[in-house]
PDB file of C-alpha atoms and ligand atoms in Angstrom:
ATOM      1  CA  UNK S   1       0.000   0.000   0.000  1.00  0.00           C
ATOM      2  CA  UNK S   2       1.322   3.386  -0.992  1.00  0.00           C
ATOM      3  CA  UNK S   3       0.494   5.860   1.770  1.00  0.00           C
ATOM      4  CA  UNK S   4       1.071   8.789  -0.601  1.00  0.00           C
ATOM      5  CA  UNK S   5      -1.175   7.579  -3.432  1.00  0.00           C
ATOM      6  CA  UNK S   6      -4.472   9.438  -3.698  1.00  0.00           C
ATOM      7  CA  UNK S   7      -7.449   7.831  -1.985  1.00  0.00           C
ATOM      8  CA  UNK S   8      -9.576   5.766  -4.376  1.00  0.00           C
ATOM      9  CA  UNK S   9     -12.524   7.723  -5.646  1.00  0.00           C
ATOM     10  CA  UNK S  10     -14.917   5.098  -4.347  1.00  0.00           C
ATOM     11  CA  UNK S  11     -13.565   5.540  -0.809  1.00  0.00           C
ATOM     12  CA  UNK S  12     -14.568   9.177  -0.494  1.00  0.00           C
ATOM     13  CA  UNK S  13     -17.283   9.921   2.057  1.00  0.00           C
ATOM     14  CA  UNK S  14     -18.934  13.309   1.865  1.00  0.00           C
ATOM     15  CA  UNK S  15     -22.025  12.368   3.854  1.00  0.00           C
ATOM     16  CA  UNK S  16     -22.844  10.178   6.827  1.00  0.00           C
ATOM     17  CA  UNK S  17     -23.907   6.708   5.607  1.00  0.00           C
ATOM     18  CA  UNK S  18     -27.137   5.606   7.274  1.00  0.00           C
ATOM     19  CA  UNK S  19     -27.666   2.650   9.593  1.00  0.00           C
ATOM     20  CA  UNK S  20     -29.395  -0.544   8.478  1.00  0.00           C
ATOM     21  CA  UNK S  21     -31.949  -0.777  11.305  1.00  0.00           C
ATOM     22  CA  UNK S  22     -32.908   2.120  13.537  1.00  0.00           C
ATOM     23  CA  UNK S  23     -33.710  -0.313  16.391  1.00  0.00           C
ATOM     24  CA  UNK S  24     -30.051  -1.287  16.656  1.00  0.00           C
ATOM     25  CA  UNK S  25     -27.905   1.631  15.551  1.00  0.00           C
ATOM     26  CA  UNK S  26     -25.051   3.426  17.256  1.00  0.00           C
ATOM     27  CA  UNK S  27     -26.913   6.613  16.474  1.00  0.00           C
ATOM     28  CA  UNK S  28     -29.614   7.615  14.020  1.00  0.00           C
ATOM     29  CA  UNK S  29     -28.568  11.176  13.204  1.00  0.00           C
ATOM     30  CA  UNK S  30     -28.788  11.974   9.522  1.00  0.00           C
ATOM     31  CA  UNK S  31     -25.598  13.994   9.348  1.00  0.00           C
ATOM     32  CA  UNK S  32     -22.197  14.008  10.958  1.00  0.00           C
ATOM     33  CA  UNK S  33     -22.040  15.751  14.305  1.00  0.00           C
ATOM     34  CA  UNK S  34     -22.014  19.532  13.626  1.00  0.00           C
ATOM     35  CA  UNK S  35     -18.777  19.963  15.561  1.00  0.00           C
ATOM     36  CA  UNK S  36     -17.138  17.330  13.352  1.00  0.00           C
ATOM     37  CA  UNK S  37     -18.316  18.915  10.100  1.00  0.00           C
ATOM     38  CA  UNK S  38     -17.136  22.273  11.340  1.00  0.00           C
ATOM     39  CA  UNK S  39     -13.727  21.004  12.451  1.00  0.00           C
ATOM     40  CA  UNK S  40     -13.202  19.288   9.089  1.00  0.00           C
ATOM     41  CA  UNK S  41     -14.062  22.457   7.176  1.00  0.00           C
ATOM     42  CA  UNK S  42     -11.457  24.290   9.204  1.00  0.00           C
ATOM     43  CA  UNK S  43      -8.977  21.390   9.153  1.00  0.00           C
ATOM     44  CA  UNK S  44      -8.975  21.300  12.958  1.00  0.00           C
ATOM     45  CA  UNK S  45      -9.056  17.531  13.245  1.00  0.00           C
ATOM     46  CA  UNK S  46      -5.801  17.209  15.146  1.00  0.00           C
ATOM     47  CA  UNK S  47      -4.021  13.931  14.524  1.00  0.00           C
ATOM     48  CA  UNK S  48      -7.072  12.206  13.057  1.00  0.00           C
ATOM     49  CA  UNK S  49      -5.906  12.620   9.451  1.00  0.00           C
ATOM     50  CA  UNK S  50      -2.587  10.940  10.276  1.00  0.00           C
ATOM     51  CA  UNK S  51      -3.630   8.153  12.593  1.00  0.00           C
ATOM     52  CA  UNK S  52      -4.610   4.643  11.606  1.00  0.00           C
ATOM     53  CA  UNK S  53      -7.641   3.285  13.397  1.00  0.00           C
ATOM     54  CA  UNK S  54      -7.594  -0.319  14.419  1.00  0.00           C
ATOM     55  CA  UNK S  55     -10.703  -2.409  13.846  1.00  0.00           C
ATOM     56  CA  UNK S  56     -10.879  -6.021  14.988  1.00  0.00           C
ATOM     57  CA  UNK S  57     -13.146  -8.653  13.461  1.00  0.00           C
ATOM     58  CA  UNK S  58     -14.056 -11.612  15.678  1.00  0.00           C
ATOM     59  CA  UNK S  59     -16.553 -14.493  15.643  1.00  0.00           C
ATOM     60  CA  UNK S  60     -16.902 -18.270  15.288  1.00  0.00           C
ATOM     61  CA  UNK S  61     -14.872 -20.199  12.770  1.00  0.00           C
ATOM     62  CA  UNK S  62     -16.197 -20.195   9.224  1.00  0.00           C
ATOM     63  CA  UNK S  63     -18.821 -17.480   9.792  1.00  0.00           C
ATOM     64  CA  UNK S  64     -17.253 -15.499   6.939  1.00  0.00           C
ATOM     65  CA  UNK S  65     -14.947 -12.903   8.534  1.00  0.00           C
ATOM     66  CA  UNK S  66     -12.189 -13.266   5.940  1.00  0.00           C
ATOM     67  CA  UNK S  67     -14.662 -13.278   3.038  1.00  0.00           C
ATOM     68  CA  UNK S  68     -16.279 -10.115   4.356  1.00  0.00           C
ATOM     69  CA  UNK S  69     -12.968  -8.248   4.483  1.00  0.00           C
ATOM     70  CA  UNK S  70     -11.894  -9.612   1.107  1.00  0.00           C
ATOM     71  CA  UNK S  71     -15.158  -8.610  -0.535  1.00  0.00           C
ATOM     72  CA  UNK S  72     -14.706  -5.038   0.613  1.00  0.00           C
ATOM     73  CA  UNK S  73     -10.937  -4.615   0.236  1.00  0.00           C
ATOM     74  CA  UNK S  74     -10.298  -6.746  -2.859  1.00  0.00           C
ATOM     75  CA  UNK S  75     -13.766  -7.270  -4.311  1.00  0.00           C
ATOM     76  CA  UNK S  76     -13.182 -11.017  -4.382  1.00  0.00           C
ATOM     77  CA  UNK S  77     -15.007 -14.040  -3.009  1.00  0.00           C
ATOM     78  CA  UNK S  78     -13.579 -17.509  -2.424  1.00  0.00           C
ATOM     79  CA  UNK S  79     -16.077 -20.307  -1.960  1.00  0.00           C
ATOM     80  CA  UNK S  80     -13.424 -22.612  -0.499  1.00  0.00           C
ATOM     81  CA  UNK S  81     -12.826 -22.340   3.227  1.00  0.00           C
ATOM     82  CA  UNK S  82      -9.267 -21.578   4.264  1.00  0.00           C
ATOM     83  CA  UNK S  83      -9.027 -21.060   8.007  1.00  0.00           C
ATOM     84  CA  UNK S  84      -7.259 -17.924   9.186  1.00  0.00           C
ATOM     85  CA  UNK S  85      -4.277 -18.901  11.291  1.00  0.00           C
ATOM     86  CA  UNK S  86      -3.789 -16.391  14.064  1.00  0.00           C
ATOM     87  CA  UNK S  87      -4.471 -13.042  12.431  1.00  0.00           C
ATOM     88  CA  UNK S  88      -4.271 -11.208   9.159  1.00  0.00           C
ATOM     89  CA  UNK S  89      -4.815  -7.565   8.367  1.00  0.00           C
ATOM     90  CA  UNK S  90      -5.793  -5.240   5.551  1.00  0.00           C
ATOM     91  CA  UNK S  91      -5.410  -1.487   5.333  1.00  0.00           C
ATOM     92  CA  UNK S  92      -8.131   0.576   3.757  1.00  0.00           C
ATOM     93  CA  UNK S  93      -7.792   4.276   3.104  1.00  0.00           C
ATOM     94  CA  UNK S  94     -10.724   6.659   3.028  1.00  0.00           C
ATOM     95  CA  UNK S  95     -11.310  10.337   2.753  1.00  0.00           C
ATOM     96  CA  UNK S  96     -14.005  11.526   5.142  1.00  0.00           C
ATOM     97  CA  UNK S  97     -15.267  15.111   4.842  1.00  0.00           C
ATOM     98  CA  UNK S  98     -12.024  15.924   3.033  1.00  0.00           C
ATOM     99  CA  UNK S  99      -9.763  14.409   5.719  1.00  0.00           C
ATOM    100  CA  UNK S 100      -7.655  11.311   5.005  1.00  0.00           C
ATOM    101  CA  UNK S 101      -8.627   8.450   7.277  1.00  0.00           C
ATOM    102  CA  UNK S 102      -7.264   4.894   7.392  1.00  0.00           C
ATOM    103  CA  UNK S 103      -8.703   1.744   8.832  1.00  0.00           C
ATOM    104  CA  UNK S 104      -6.586  -1.229   9.722  1.00  0.00           C
ATOM    105  CA  UNK S 105      -8.883  -4.242   9.584  1.00  0.00           C
ATOM    106  CA  UNK S 106      -7.656  -7.125  11.755  1.00  0.00           C
ATOM    107  CA  UNK S 107      -9.080 -10.443  10.631  1.00  0.00           C
ATOM    108  CA  UNK S 108      -8.790 -12.903  13.524  1.00  0.00           C
ATOM    109  CA  UNK S 109      -9.056 -16.683  13.620  1.00  0.00           C
ATOM    110  CA  UNK S 110     -12.277 -18.253  14.869  1.00  0.00           C
ATOM    111  CA  UNK S 111     -10.771 -21.697  15.418  1.00  0.00           C
ATOM    112  CA  UNK S 112     -10.270 -22.465  19.094  1.00  0.00           C
ATOM    113  CA  UNK S 113      -6.655 -23.579  18.662  1.00  0.00           C
ATOM    114  CA  UNK S 114      -5.667 -20.190  17.146  1.00  0.00           C
ATOM    115  CA  UNK S 115      -7.747 -18.067  19.505  1.00  0.00           C
ATOM    116  CA  UNK S 116      -4.902 -17.609  21.939  1.00  0.00           C
ATOM    117  CA  UNK S 117      -2.641 -16.040  19.278  1.00  0.00           C
ATOM    118  CA  UNK S 118      -5.489 -13.956  17.849  1.00  0.00           C
ATOM    119  CA  UNK S 119      -6.496 -12.509  21.215  1.00  0.00           C
ATOM    120  CA  UNK S 120      -3.057 -10.968  21.692  1.00  0.00           C
ATOM    121  CA  UNK S 121      -3.987  -8.580  18.851  1.00  0.00           C
ATOM    122  CA  UNK S 122      -7.260  -7.374  20.392  1.00  0.00           C
ATOM    123  CA  UNK S 123      -5.741  -4.458  22.293  1.00  0.00           C
ATOM    124  CA  UNK S 124      -6.145  -0.855  21.134  1.00  0.00           C
ATOM    125  CA  UNK S 125      -9.197  -1.385  18.933  1.00  0.00           C
ATOM    126  CA  UNK S 126     -11.413   1.551  18.106  1.00  0.00           C
ATOM    127  CA  UNK S 127     -14.173  -0.688  16.842  1.00  0.00           C
ATOM    128  CA  UNK S 128     -15.050  -4.339  17.334  1.00  0.00           C
ATOM    129  CA  UNK S 129     -16.957  -6.177  14.630  1.00  0.00           C
ATOM    130  CA  UNK S 130     -18.544  -9.393  15.886  1.00  0.00           C
ATOM    131  CA  UNK S 131     -19.639 -11.634  13.026  1.00  0.00           C
ATOM    132  CA  UNK S 132     -22.142 -14.507  13.132  1.00  0.00           C
ATOM    133  CA  UNK S 133     -23.726 -16.672  10.454  1.00  0.00           C
ATOM    134  CA  UNK S 134     -27.376 -15.748   9.845  1.00  0.00           C
ATOM    135  CA  UNK S 135     -28.063 -19.448   9.215  1.00  0.00           C
ATOM    136  CA  UNK S 136     -26.530 -20.736  12.429  1.00  0.00           C
ATOM    137  CA  UNK S 137     -28.172 -19.660  15.649  1.00  0.00           C
ATOM    138  CA  UNK S 138     -25.306 -21.073  17.758  1.00  0.00           C
ATOM    139  CA  UNK S 139     -22.924 -18.607  16.134  1.00  0.00           C
ATOM    140  CA  UNK S 140     -25.226 -15.761  17.226  1.00  0.00           C
ATOM    141  CA  UNK S 141     -25.266 -17.106  20.776  1.00  0.00           C
ATOM    142  CA  UNK S 142     -21.473 -17.215  20.819  1.00  0.00           C
ATOM    143  CA  UNK S 143     -21.155 -13.530  19.864  1.00  0.00           C
ATOM    144  CA  UNK S 144     -21.560 -12.471  23.503  1.00  0.00           C
ATOM    145  CA  UNK S 145     -18.499 -14.459  24.515  1.00  0.00           C
ATOM    146  CA  UNK S 146     -16.475 -13.124  21.554  1.00  0.00           C
ATOM    147  CA  UNK S 147     -17.398  -9.617  22.550  1.00  0.00           C
ATOM    148  CA  UNK S 148     -16.584 -10.177  26.224  1.00  0.00           C
ATOM    149  CA  UNK S 149     -13.132 -11.508  25.300  1.00  0.00           C
ATOM    150  CA  UNK S 150     -12.421  -8.608  22.947  1.00  0.00           C
ATOM    151  CA  UNK S 151     -13.617  -6.056  25.495  1.00  0.00           C
ATOM    152  CA  UNK S 152     -11.254  -7.409  28.153  1.00  0.00           C
ATOM    153  CA  UNK S 153      -8.415  -5.891  26.144  1.00  0.00           C
ATOM    154  CA  UNK S 154     -10.136  -2.596  25.361  1.00  0.00           C
ATOM    155  CA  UNK S 155     -11.881   0.338  26.961  1.00  0.00           C
ATOM    156  CA  UNK S 156     -15.598  -0.530  26.740  1.00  0.00           C
ATOM    157  CA  UNK S 157     -16.612   3.124  27.073  1.00  0.00           C
ATOM    158  CA  UNK S 158     -14.816   4.276  23.943  1.00  0.00           C
ATOM    159  CA  UNK S 159     -14.923   1.326  21.557  1.00  0.00           C
ATOM    160  CA  UNK S 160     -17.651   1.147  18.882  1.00  0.00           C
ATOM    161  CA  UNK S 161     -19.463  -2.167  18.495  1.00  0.00           C
ATOM    162  CA  UNK S 162     -20.970  -3.778  15.414  1.00  0.00           C
ATOM    163  CA  UNK S 163     -22.885  -7.050  15.214  1.00  0.00           C
ATOM    164  CA  UNK S 164     -22.852  -8.453  11.682  1.00  0.00           C
ATOM    165  CA  UNK S 165     -24.932 -11.339  10.360  1.00  0.00           C
ATOM    166  CA  UNK S 166     -23.220 -12.972   7.379  1.00  0.00           C
ATOM    167  CA  UNK S 167     -24.237 -15.243   4.462  1.00  0.00           C
ATOM    168  CA  UNK S 168     -27.575 -13.498   3.960  1.00  0.00           C
ATOM    169  CA  UNK S 169     -27.774 -15.068   0.491  1.00  0.00           C
ATOM    170  CA  UNK S 170     -28.301 -18.497   2.098  1.00  0.00           C
ATOM    171  CA  UNK S 171     -31.484 -17.674   4.005  1.00  0.00           C
ATOM    172  CA  UNK S 172     -35.016 -17.340   2.678  1.00  0.00           C
ATOM    173  CA  UNK S 173     -36.843 -14.107   3.555  1.00  0.00           C
ATOM    174  CA  UNK S 174     -38.837 -15.977   6.220  1.00  0.00           C
ATOM    175  CA  UNK S 175     -35.752 -17.536   7.796  1.00  0.00           C
ATOM    176  CA  UNK S 176     -34.003 -14.203   7.688  1.00  0.00           C
ATOM    177  CA  UNK S 177     -36.887 -12.413   9.382  1.00  0.00           C
ATOM    178  CA  UNK S 178     -36.822 -14.912  12.251  1.00  0.00           C
ATOM    179  CA  UNK S 179     -33.076 -14.633  12.740  1.00  0.00           C
ATOM    180  CA  UNK S 180     -33.143 -10.858  12.495  1.00  0.00           C
ATOM    181  CA  UNK S 181     -35.529 -10.651  15.442  1.00  0.00           C
ATOM    182  CA  UNK S 182     -33.072 -12.479  17.685  1.00  0.00           C
ATOM    183  CA  UNK S 183     -30.080 -10.639  16.264  1.00  0.00           C
ATOM    184  CA  UNK S 184     -31.637  -7.227  16.886  1.00  0.00           C
ATOM    185  CA  UNK S 185     -32.218  -8.197  20.495  1.00  0.00           C
ATOM    186  CA  UNK S 186     -28.619  -9.331  20.938  1.00  0.00           C
ATOM    187  CA  UNK S 187     -27.378  -6.139  19.269  1.00  0.00           C
ATOM    188  CA  UNK S 188     -29.473  -4.016  21.626  1.00  0.00           C
ATOM    189  CA  UNK S 189     -28.153  -5.882  24.658  1.00  0.00           C
ATOM    190  CA  UNK S 190     -24.584  -5.398  23.447  1.00  0.00           C
ATOM    191  CA  UNK S 191     -25.194  -1.762  22.468  1.00  0.00           C
ATOM    192  CA  UNK S 192     -23.948  -2.687  19.023  1.00  0.00           C
ATOM    193  CA  UNK S 193     -25.081  -1.580  15.589  1.00  0.00           C
ATOM    194  CA  UNK S 194     -26.655  -4.413  13.610  1.00  0.00           C
ATOM    195  CA  UNK S 195     -25.892  -5.260   9.973  1.00  0.00           C
ATOM    196  CA  UNK S 196     -26.758  -8.175   7.680  1.00  0.00           C
ATOM    197  CA  UNK S 197     -24.495  -8.843   4.709  1.00  0.00           C
ATOM    198  CA  UNK S 198     -23.579 -11.282   1.996  1.00  0.00           C
ATOM    199  CA  UNK S 199     -19.993 -11.476   0.851  1.00  0.00           C
ATOM    200  CA  UNK S 200     -21.069 -13.730  -2.008  1.00  0.00           C
ATOM    201  CA  UNK S 201     -23.441 -11.190  -3.580  1.00  0.00           C
ATOM    202  CA  UNK S 202     -21.832  -8.136  -1.966  1.00  0.00           C
ATOM    203  CA  UNK S 203     -25.150  -7.049  -0.413  1.00  0.00           C
ATOM    204  CA  UNK S 204     -24.582  -4.319   2.213  1.00  0.00           C
ATOM    205  CA  UNK S 205     -20.822  -4.931   2.403  1.00  0.00           C
ATOM    206  CA  UNK S 206     -19.773  -1.514   1.134  1.00  0.00           C
ATOM    207  CA  UNK S 207     -22.537   0.231   3.074  1.00  0.00           C
ATOM    208  CA  UNK S 208     -21.407  -1.517   6.255  1.00  0.00           C
ATOM    209  CA  UNK S 209     -17.714  -0.630   6.000  1.00  0.00           C
ATOM    210  CA  UNK S 210     -18.547   2.950   5.049  1.00  0.00           C
ATOM    211  CA  UNK S 211     -20.635   3.177   8.179  1.00  0.00           C
ATOM    212  CA  UNK S 212     -17.752   1.749  10.256  1.00  0.00           C
ATOM    213  CA  UNK S 213     -15.336   4.260   8.716  1.00  0.00           C
ATOM    214  CA  UNK S 214     -17.716   7.186   9.212  1.00  0.00           C
ATOM    215  CA  UNK S 215     -18.617   6.427  12.827  1.00  0.00           C
ATOM    216  CA  UNK S 216     -15.018   5.692  13.806  1.00  0.00           C
ATOM    217  CA  UNK S 217     -13.911   8.916  12.147  1.00  0.00           C
ATOM    218  CA  UNK S 218     -16.640  10.893  13.896  1.00  0.00           C
ATOM    219  CA  UNK S 219     -15.738   9.430  17.300  1.00  0.00           C
ATOM    220  CA  UNK S 220     -12.051  10.145  16.696  1.00  0.00           C
ATOM    221  CA  UNK S 221     -12.619  13.783  15.762  1.00  0.00           C
ATOM    222  CA  UNK S 222     -14.938  14.332  18.721  1.00  0.00           C
ATOM    223  CA  UNK S 223     -12.315  12.846  21.047  1.00  0.00           C
ATOM    224  CA  UNK S 224      -9.651  15.120  19.541  1.00  0.00           C
ATOM    225  CA  UNK S 225     -11.875  18.166  19.985  1.00  0.00           C
ATOM    226  CA  UNK S 226     -12.580  17.252  23.600  1.00  0.00           C
ATOM    227  CA  UNK S 227      -8.870  16.763  24.196  1.00  0.00           C
ATOM    228  CA  UNK S 228      -7.862  20.069  22.662  1.00  0.00           C
ATOM    229  CA  UNK S 229     -10.732  21.818  24.490  1.00  0.00           C
ATOM    230  CA  UNK S 230      -9.544  20.314  27.783  1.00  0.00           C
ATOM    231  CA  UNK S 231      -6.011  21.464  27.098  1.00  0.00           C
ATOM    232  CA  UNK S 232      -7.227  24.967  26.316  1.00  0.00           C
ATOM    233  CA  UNK S 233      -9.263  25.449  29.458  1.00  0.00           C
ATOM    234  CA  UNK S 234      -6.842  23.425  31.587  1.00  0.00           C
ATOM    235  CA  UNK S 235      -9.625  21.205  32.773  1.00  0.00           C
ATOM    236  CA  UNK S 236     -10.650  17.611  32.371  1.00  0.00           C
ATOM    237  CA  UNK S 237     -13.541  16.991  30.014  1.00  0.00           C
ATOM    238  CA  UNK S 238     -15.439  13.767  30.379  1.00  0.00           C
ATOM    239  CA  UNK S 239     -16.908  12.394  27.187  1.00  0.00           C
ATOM    240  CA  UNK S 240     -20.337  10.993  27.840  1.00  0.00           C
ATOM    241  CA  UNK S 241     -20.571   7.536  26.299  1.00  0.00           C
ATOM    242  CA  UNK S 242     -24.224   8.157  25.463  1.00  0.00           C
ATOM    243  CA  UNK S 243     -24.067   9.493  21.918  1.00  0.00           C
ATOM    244  CA  UNK S 244     -27.374  11.311  22.042  1.00  0.00           C
ATOM    245  CA  UNK S 245     -26.153  13.246  25.076  1.00  0.00           C
ATOM    246  CA  UNK S 246     -22.961  14.084  23.278  1.00  0.00           C
ATOM    247  CA  UNK S 247     -24.983  15.561  20.432  1.00  0.00           C
ATOM    248  CA  UNK S 248     -27.118  17.478  22.905  1.00  0.00           C
ATOM    249  CA  UNK S 249     -24.150  18.844  24.818  1.00  0.00           C
ATOM    250  CA  UNK S 250     -22.425  19.882  21.626  1.00  0.00           C
ATOM    251  CA  UNK S 251     -25.378  21.681  20.124  1.00  0.00           C
ATOM    252  CA  UNK S 252     -25.939  23.525  23.414  1.00  0.00           C
ATOM    253  CA  UNK S 253     -22.322  24.625  23.400  1.00  0.00           C
ATOM    254  CA  UNK S 254     -22.800  26.195  19.935  1.00  0.00           C
ATOM    255  CA  UNK S 255     -19.542  25.919  18.063  1.00  0.00           C
ATOM    256  CA  UNK S 256     -18.204  29.287  17.058  1.00  0.00           C
ATOM    257  CA  UNK S 257     -17.911  28.499  13.359  1.00  0.00           C
ATOM    258  CA  UNK S 258     -21.306  26.857  12.819  1.00  0.00           C
ATOM    259  CA  UNK S 259     -24.759  28.387  12.721  1.00  0.00           C
TER     260      UNK S 259
HETATM  261  N1  GTP Z   1     -22.912 -18.459   0.573  1.00  0.00           N
HETATM  262  C1  GTP Z   1     -22.016 -17.740   1.251  1.00  0.00           C
HETATM  263  N2  GTP Z   1     -20.890 -18.333   1.721  1.00  0.00           N
HETATM  264  C2  GTP Z   1     -20.009 -17.566   2.401  1.00  0.00           C
HETATM  265  C3  GTP Z   1     -20.224 -16.183   2.634  1.00  0.00           C
HETATM  266  N3  GTP Z   1     -19.188 -15.699   3.339  1.00  0.00           N
HETATM  267  C4  GTP Z   1     -18.344 -16.731   3.529  1.00  0.00           C
HETATM  268  N4  GTP Z   1     -18.830 -17.858   2.963  1.00  0.00           N
HETATM  269  C5  GTP Z   1     -18.176 -19.182   2.964  1.00  0.00           C
HETATM  270  O1  GTP Z   1     -17.998 -19.615   4.302  1.00  0.00           O
HETATM  271  C6  GTP Z   1     -16.756 -20.282   4.456  1.00  0.00           C
HETATM  272  C7  GTP Z   1     -15.940 -19.629   5.554  1.00  0.00           C
HETATM  273  O2  GTP Z   1     -15.594 -18.298   5.212  1.00  0.00           O
HETATM  274  P1  GTP Z   1     -14.346 -17.527   5.868  1.00  0.00           P
HETATM  275  O3  GTP Z   1     -14.478 -16.111   5.492  1.00  0.00           O
HETATM  276  O4  GTP Z   1     -13.103 -18.210   5.546  1.00  0.00           O
HETATM  277  O5  GTP Z   1     -14.677 -17.729   7.421  1.00  0.00           O
HETATM  278  P2  GTP Z   1     -13.866 -17.146   8.673  1.00  0.00           P
HETATM  279  O6  GTP Z   1     -14.886 -16.596   9.604  1.00  0.00           O
HETATM  280  O7  GTP Z   1     -12.812 -16.230   8.217  1.00  0.00           O
HETATM  281  O8  GTP Z   1     -13.240 -18.461   9.308  1.00  0.00           O
HETATM  282  P3  GTP Z   1     -11.921 -18.557  10.281  1.00  0.00           P
HETATM  283  O9  GTP Z   1     -10.810 -17.872   9.586  1.00  0.00           O
HETATM  284  O10 GTP Z   1     -11.674 -20.015  10.484  1.00  0.00           O
HETATM  285  O11 GTP Z   1     -12.285 -17.915  11.581  1.00  0.00           O
HETATM  286  C8  GTP Z   1     -16.067 -20.261   3.089  1.00  0.00           C
HETATM  287  O12 GTP Z   1     -16.306 -21.493   2.430  1.00  0.00           O
HETATM  288  C9  GTP Z   1     -16.785 -19.126   2.357  1.00  0.00           C
HETATM  289  O13 GTP Z   1     -16.830 -19.308   0.961  1.00  0.00           O
HETATM  290  C10 GTP Z   1     -21.425 -15.588   2.111  1.00  0.00           C
HETATM  291  O14 GTP Z   1     -21.708 -14.399   2.237  1.00  0.00           O
HETATM  292  N5  GTP Z   1     -22.277 -16.418   1.434  1.00  0.00           N
HETATM  293 MG1   MG Z   2     -10.781 -16.279   8.359  1.00  0.00          MG
END
């Protein structure tokens, strides 16, 4: 990957991509946070344009983690199963609201015997993507344990969570509807945003990763703004983990550059 090459035109985000289901979304605002838009216009995003955000992908063996990443990053699909041994990673560069932004996608092994190696890479994640197979209810049940393990190595108050059902192409609409009900409930319990995808057909794959990039970017810029604000006033600013409150607080504060 050439860090100096221009960002691919199909990785440019000018607007906030929307969630799949409002019942299980990290937030349902239509636009980026006004403070974020404003900071980007003024290029006051601190280190965000230079940092690489780490995203980890976990879940049972063979649920389709590697295929999901490969569909998005390489636009390929392999129908033969090749287990991930330990971990693998892909870099994906975006431009969000004019600011360069990179995601490092860590593809971890689901097989028990490799879990120990994989878990040593969990630390420092800005988002955790827990994948399950929409056609295998046991894999949905196991997502709670995957999440608990990944959270042990991370700060639960600042990491963004996504619950992704894979292999949507294999379920009938009726089967899907049944599984979605359970999945939405699990996502709500986890405080994760729910997505359903197919790496075979590509359904929702791009939309999902754009949403991950956008929400991670937004959280990063807000954290930078809080940090620089705290430095300026010489005080400690606590970021409320409740996103709706964060929006409320920010709009009350009225940023100087925005109407
Ligand atoms: N029909 C269908 N098959 C899929 C899809 N995604 C993955 N598969 C198949 O499921 C199998 C496992 O996919 P992988 O992506 O290797 O699974 P994994 O979660 O990375 O597995 P581990 O690396 O062992 O943890 C492969 O045979 C894929 O072809 C999908 O969207 N639709
Ligand atoms: Mg794999």
